[in-house]
Amino acid sequence: MSPQRFLDRFLHFKAQKQQARGVLLLHQAISQLDGGEQVLQEEAPWAVAFSEKTGQPVGAALPPLDPRGSEEAGMAGPLMKAPVKPGDSYLLVNDRDQDMEAYDHTGKFLWREPCLARGQGSDAEWRHTGTDTPPGLYKLGTVYRDWEMNPNPPRDATLQAYGWYSYDMVELEGQEQKVGRAGIMLHGGGTGCGWPGAWAPRQTLLPTLGCVRVHNAVLRERILPLYEQGTVYVGVFQEKK
């Protein structure tokens, strides 16, 4: 993780310059140690523990969730927070970092996976058909479970393009409508991967026509369990021109 992400784990020190400097020096020292990269992984047990928020009292209303960090500063993204309830989750998509981070309804970090929210066209362009995923807040709608229908299918153009699972992404801020777009999805596959390459668990991630793309295995093993336990919100962040 970056020095800033490391500092984010020490919430009580963020407003104290001297202590924050000490935390950054600690990051530098760890990064120079043999095996330091293991300590500095986002998924390391200590890092997840420091990211946990204090539990809500039983029956208390949850505050809207917006887990963006310093890495999303200055990017175009959601204008509203996700109205989470217990069991819901949030997927933060950062196209600059080409990753997706998952959080539970309390804001606890769950996992991080490679991801593209990139279309055909120049970077930081989402206002035209086929370009990058429009930034903003979405929630996952209908899921299409093609892998469950047949885990070893013959080649099919749709399966090659969309992979094991595909989820409708429901816009919550009118971000598609504002730029005359519709039909944004979260899916796997990749026509350019060929067949059976597009059906591989960890296929090569290629740009889409504006959808969010992750590995096929992530759709099944990471996202589907979240989808089946509650509403999954998706915040998409893009570079500004």
Tab-separated table of C-alpha atoms in Angstrom:
chain	number	residue	atom	x	y	z
A	1	MET	CA	0.000	0.000	0.000
A	2	SER	CA	1.093	3.591	-0.553
A	3	PRO	CA	2.394	5.741	2.340
A	4	GLN	CA	-0.898	7.658	2.376
A	5	ARG	CA	-2.942	4.465	2.542
A	6	PHE	CA	-0.702	3.319	5.410
A	7	LEU	CA	-1.329	6.602	7.228
A	8	ASP	CA	-5.076	6.203	6.677
A	9	ARG	CA	-4.963	3.151	8.988
A	10	PHE	CA	-3.895	5.368	11.907
A	11	LEU	CA	-6.983	7.551	12.088
A	12	HIS	CA	-6.129	9.168	15.423
A	13	PHE	CA	-2.848	10.573	14.064
A	14	LYS	CA	-4.083	12.064	10.776
A	15	ALA	CA	-4.608	15.558	12.213
A	16	GLN	CA	-1.312	15.562	14.166
A	17	LYS	CA	1.625	16.459	11.928
A	18	GLN	CA	4.418	15.119	14.138
A	19	GLN	CA	2.741	11.768	14.769
A	20	ALA	CA	1.739	11.464	11.112
A	21	ARG	CA	5.358	12.053	10.081
A	22	GLY	CA	6.374	9.237	12.440
A	23	VAL	CA	3.845	6.891	10.814
A	24	LEU	CA	5.206	7.732	7.351
A	25	LEU	CA	8.759	7.061	8.544
A	26	LEU	CA	7.540	3.718	9.864
A	27	HIS	CA	6.107	2.924	6.420
A	28	GLN	CA	9.467	3.767	4.843
A	29	ALA	CA	11.334	1.535	7.306
A	30	ILE	CA	8.970	-1.415	6.771
A	31	SER	CA	9.166	-1.077	2.982
A	32	GLN	CA	12.957	-1.465	3.152
A	33	LEU	CA	12.822	-4.702	5.177
A	34	ASP	CA	12.967	-8.176	3.658
A	35	GLY	CA	9.358	-9.283	3.506
A	36	GLY	CA	8.111	-5.754	4.077
A	37	GLU	CA	5.746	-6.020	1.118
A	38	GLN	CA	3.836	-8.725	3.023
A	39	VAL	CA	3.318	-6.378	5.978
A	40	LEU	CA	2.146	-3.557	3.700
A	41	GLN	CA	-0.505	-5.524	1.820
A	42	GLU	CA	-4.006	-4.031	1.935
A	43	GLU	CA	-5.348	-7.414	3.087
A	44	ALA	CA	-2.814	-7.922	5.920
A	45	PRO	CA	-4.684	-8.720	9.181
A	46	TRP	CA	-3.307	-5.679	11.027
A	47	ALA	CA	-4.257	-3.354	8.151
A	48	VAL	CA	-7.817	-4.640	8.062
A	49	ALA	CA	-8.081	-4.340	11.863
A	50	PHE	CA	-6.966	-0.697	11.795
A	51	SER	CA	-9.579	-0.026	9.105
A	52	GLU	CA	-12.482	-1.339	11.176
A	53	LYS	CA	-14.991	1.207	12.421
A	54	THR	CA	-16.585	1.105	15.853
A	55	GLY	CA	-19.718	-1.045	15.756
A	56	GLN	CA	-23.125	0.595	15.646
A	57	PRO	CA	-25.526	0.061	18.585
A	58	VAL	CA	-28.231	-2.493	17.859
A	59	GLY	CA	-31.095	-0.787	16.068
A	60	ALA	CA	-29.112	2.386	15.346
A	61	ALA	CA	-29.405	3.937	11.917
A	62	LEU	CA	-26.266	3.596	9.812
A	63	PRO	CA	-24.770	6.743	8.307
A	64	PRO	CA	-24.538	6.820	4.503
A	65	LEU	CA	-21.315	5.192	3.357
A	66	ASP	CA	-18.635	6.841	1.225
A	67	PRO	CA	-15.312	5.029	1.741
A	68	ARG	CA	-13.256	7.093	-0.692
A	69	GLY	CA	-9.697	7.774	0.452
A	70	SER	CA	-6.900	10.118	-0.473
A	71	GLU	CA	-6.279	8.141	-3.679
A	72	GLU	CA	-9.642	9.356	-5.003
A	73	ALA	CA	-8.993	13.016	-4.177
A	74	GLY	CA	-9.546	15.237	-7.204
A	75	MET	CA	-11.231	12.501	-9.242
A	76	ALA	CA	-14.753	12.604	-10.651
A	77	GLY	CA	-16.929	10.281	-8.586
A	78	PRO	CA	-20.203	9.851	-6.696
A	79	LEU	CA	-21.971	13.006	-5.539
A	80	MET	CA	-23.980	11.108	-2.926
A	81	LYS	CA	-23.180	8.514	-0.291
A	82	ALA	CA	-24.570	4.989	-0.384
A	83	PRO	CA	-27.673	4.529	1.844
A	84	VAL	CA	-26.391	1.279	3.311
A	85	LYS	CA	-28.108	-0.957	5.838
A	86	PRO	CA	-26.758	-4.064	7.626
A	87	GLY	CA	-25.796	-6.692	5.075
A	88	ASP	CA	-25.129	-4.177	2.297
A	89	SER	CA	-21.705	-3.577	0.786
A	90	TYR	CA	-19.836	-1.046	-1.342
A	91	LEU	CA	-17.489	-1.585	-4.282
A	92	LEU	CA	-15.139	1.333	-4.894
A	93	VAL	CA	-13.860	1.364	-8.492
A	94	ASN	CA	-10.827	3.572	-9.167
A	95	ASP	CA	-10.046	3.595	-12.886
A	96	ARG	CA	-6.769	5.449	-12.364
A	97	ASP	CA	-5.489	2.681	-10.074
A	98	GLN	CA	-7.317	0.013	-12.105
A	99	ASP	CA	-8.701	-1.673	-9.017
A	100	MET	CA	-11.869	-2.403	-7.077
A	101	GLU	CA	-12.043	-2.314	-3.275
A	102	ALA	CA	-14.893	-3.874	-1.301
A	103	TYR	CA	-16.245	-2.596	2.022
A	104	ASP	CA	-18.988	-3.880	4.285
A	105	HIS	CA	-21.859	-1.706	5.556
A	106	THR	CA	-19.713	-0.340	8.424
A	107	GLY	CA	-16.917	0.760	6.095
A	108	LYS	CA	-14.655	-2.189	6.985
A	109	PHE	CA	-12.249	-3.049	4.157
A	110	LEU	CA	-12.876	-6.548	2.766
A	111	TRP	CA	-10.707	-7.089	-0.311
A	112	ARG	CA	-9.079	-5.523	-3.345
A	113	GLU	CA	-8.998	-6.873	-6.930
A	114	PRO	CA	-7.868	-5.661	-10.385
A	115	CYS	CA	-10.624	-3.879	-12.304
A	116	LEU	CA	-11.153	-1.728	-15.397
A	117	ALA	CA	-13.783	0.965	-15.889
A	118	ARG	CA	-12.311	1.835	-19.257
A	119	GLY	CA	-13.878	2.078	-22.678
A	120	GLN	CA	-12.750	2.813	-26.220
A	121	GLY	CA	-11.409	6.324	-26.556
A	122	SER	CA	-9.141	8.760	-24.775
A	123	ASP	CA	-8.627	8.455	-21.033
A	124	ALA	CA	-10.866	10.597	-18.798
A	125	GLU	CA	-13.604	10.649	-21.445
A	126	TRP	CA	-16.988	9.156	-20.490
A	127	ARG	CA	-19.408	11.488	-22.268
A	128	HIS	CA	-19.697	9.494	-25.491
A	129	THR	CA	-20.969	6.017	-26.322
A	130	GLY	CA	-18.288	3.370	-25.900
A	131	THR	CA	-15.974	5.476	-23.725
A	132	ASP	CA	-15.125	5.080	-20.016
A	133	THR	CA	-17.711	4.177	-17.371
A	134	PRO	CA	-19.541	7.343	-16.264
A	135	PRO	CA	-18.446	8.218	-12.709
A	136	GLY	CA	-21.047	8.188	-9.963
A	137	LEU	CA	-22.955	5.928	-7.598
A	138	TYR	CA	-24.667	2.760	-8.837
A	139	LYS	CA	-26.190	-0.332	-7.287
A	140	LEU	CA	-26.160	-3.834	-8.711
A	141	GLY	CA	-29.449	-4.931	-10.262
A	142	THR	CA	-30.245	-8.174	-12.083
A	143	VAL	CA	-27.499	-10.787	-12.252
A	144	TYR	CA	-27.113	-13.126	-15.247
A	145	ARG	CA	-25.652	-16.437	-14.028
A	146	ASP	CA	-24.177	-17.925	-17.206
A	147	TRP	CA	-21.515	-19.971	-15.384
A	148	GLU	CA	-24.227	-21.720	-13.348
A	149	MET	CA	-26.134	-22.581	-16.526
A	150	ASN	CA	-23.066	-24.329	-17.951
A	151	PRO	CA	-19.543	-24.008	-16.510
A	152	ASN	CA	-18.013	-25.523	-19.663
A	153	PRO	CA	-20.022	-24.096	-22.571
A	154	PRO	CA	-19.144	-24.120	-26.268
A	155	ARG	CA	-17.956	-20.836	-27.703
A	156	ASP	CA	-20.665	-18.201	-27.791
A	157	ALA	CA	-20.172	-14.552	-28.714
A	158	THR	CA	-22.194	-13.284	-25.744
A	159	LEU	CA	-20.413	-15.532	-23.239
A	160	GLN	CA	-17.073	-14.510	-24.711
A	161	ALA	CA	-17.914	-10.821	-24.287
A	162	TYR	CA	-19.472	-10.976	-20.792
A	163	GLY	CA	-17.907	-13.962	-19.022
A	164	TRP	CA	-19.218	-16.061	-16.142
A	165	TYR	CA	-21.583	-13.515	-14.588
A	166	SER	CA	-22.873	-10.087	-15.547
A	167	TYR	CA	-24.713	-7.612	-13.345
A	168	ASP	CA	-26.869	-4.686	-14.399
A	169	MET	CA	-25.616	-1.456	-12.819
A	170	VAL	CA	-28.495	0.819	-11.834
A	171	GLU	CA	-27.543	4.495	-11.924
A	172	LEU	CA	-28.464	6.423	-8.774
A	173	GLU	CA	-27.364	9.903	-9.841
A	174	GLY	CA	-28.573	10.019	-13.446
A	175	GLN	CA	-24.931	9.824	-14.541
A	176	GLU	CA	-25.699	7.747	-17.640
A	177	GLN	CA	-28.741	9.754	-18.663
A	178	LYS	CA	-26.830	13.040	-18.367
A	179	VAL	CA	-24.446	11.957	-21.130
A	180	GLY	CA	-26.979	10.058	-23.245
A	181	ARG	CA	-25.822	6.595	-22.256
A	182	ALA	CA	-27.470	3.469	-20.861
A	183	GLY	CA	-26.826	-0.223	-20.277
A	184	ILE	CA	-23.716	-0.018	-18.082
A	185	MET	CA	-22.916	-3.403	-16.508
A	186	LEU	CA	-20.342	-5.161	-14.328
A	187	HIS	CA	-19.039	-8.296	-16.016
A	188	GLY	CA	-16.084	-10.477	-16.980
A	189	GLY	CA	-15.079	-12.058	-20.277
A	190	GLY	CA	-13.414	-10.167	-23.102
A	191	THR	CA	-13.927	-10.682	-26.833
A	192	GLY	CA	-10.276	-9.849	-27.451
A	193	CYS	CA	-9.194	-12.734	-25.194
A	194	GLY	CA	-10.468	-15.268	-27.718
A	195	TRP	CA	-12.001	-18.586	-26.718
A	196	PRO	CA	-11.590	-20.235	-24.273
A	197	GLY	CA	-9.376	-17.407	-22.964
A	198	ALA	CA	-12.380	-15.185	-22.236
A	199	TRP	CA	-13.866	-17.974	-20.073
A	200	ALA	CA	-10.720	-18.439	-17.926
A	201	PRO	CA	-11.049	-17.750	-14.171
A	202	ARG	CA	-8.494	-14.926	-14.337
A	203	GLN	CA	-8.746	-13.827	-17.940
A	204	THR	CA	-6.754	-10.876	-19.261
A	205	LEU	CA	-8.635	-7.667	-18.456
A	206	LEU	CA	-9.353	-5.666	-21.607
A	207	PRO	CA	-11.286	-2.382	-21.983
A	208	THR	CA	-15.010	-2.661	-22.694
A	209	LEU	CA	-17.459	-0.300	-24.365
A	210	GLY	CA	-18.013	1.473	-21.055
A	211	CYS	CA	-18.822	-1.292	-18.579
A	212	VAL	CA	-16.853	-2.277	-15.482
A	213	ARG	CA	-14.794	-5.437	-16.010
A	214	VAL	CA	-13.215	-7.762	-13.442
A	215	HIS	CA	-11.923	-11.333	-13.517
A	216	ASN	CA	-14.535	-14.045	-13.982
A	217	ALA	CA	-13.551	-15.684	-10.691
A	218	VAL	CA	-14.029	-12.382	-8.833
A	219	LEU	CA	-17.609	-12.182	-10.092
A	220	ARG	CA	-18.371	-15.594	-8.619
A	221	GLU	CA	-16.155	-15.832	-5.559
A	222	ARG	CA	-16.025	-12.224	-4.349
A	223	ILE	CA	-19.010	-10.267	-5.648
A	224	LEU	CA	-21.760	-12.900	-5.763
A	225	PRO	CA	-21.630	-13.605	-1.980
A	226	LEU	CA	-22.024	-9.864	-1.306
A	227	TYR	CA	-24.877	-9.636	-3.801
A	228	GLU	CA	-26.712	-12.527	-2.159
A	229	GLN	CA	-26.536	-11.019	1.328
A	230	GLY	CA	-27.681	-7.467	0.597
A	231	THR	CA	-27.596	-4.482	-1.753
A	232	VAL	CA	-24.240	-3.907	-3.426
A	233	TYR	CA	-23.459	-0.251	-4.167
A	234	VAL	CA	-20.759	0.672	-6.674
A	235	GLY	CA	-18.886	3.967	-6.654
A	236	VAL	CA	-17.022	4.653	-9.900
A	237	PHE	CA	-14.160	7.173	-9.913
A	238	GLN	CA	-12.557	8.548	-13.075
A	239	GLU	CA	-9.714	10.958	-13.821
A	240	LYS	CA	-10.799	14.474	-14.686
A	241	LYS	CA	-9.535	16.110	-17.849
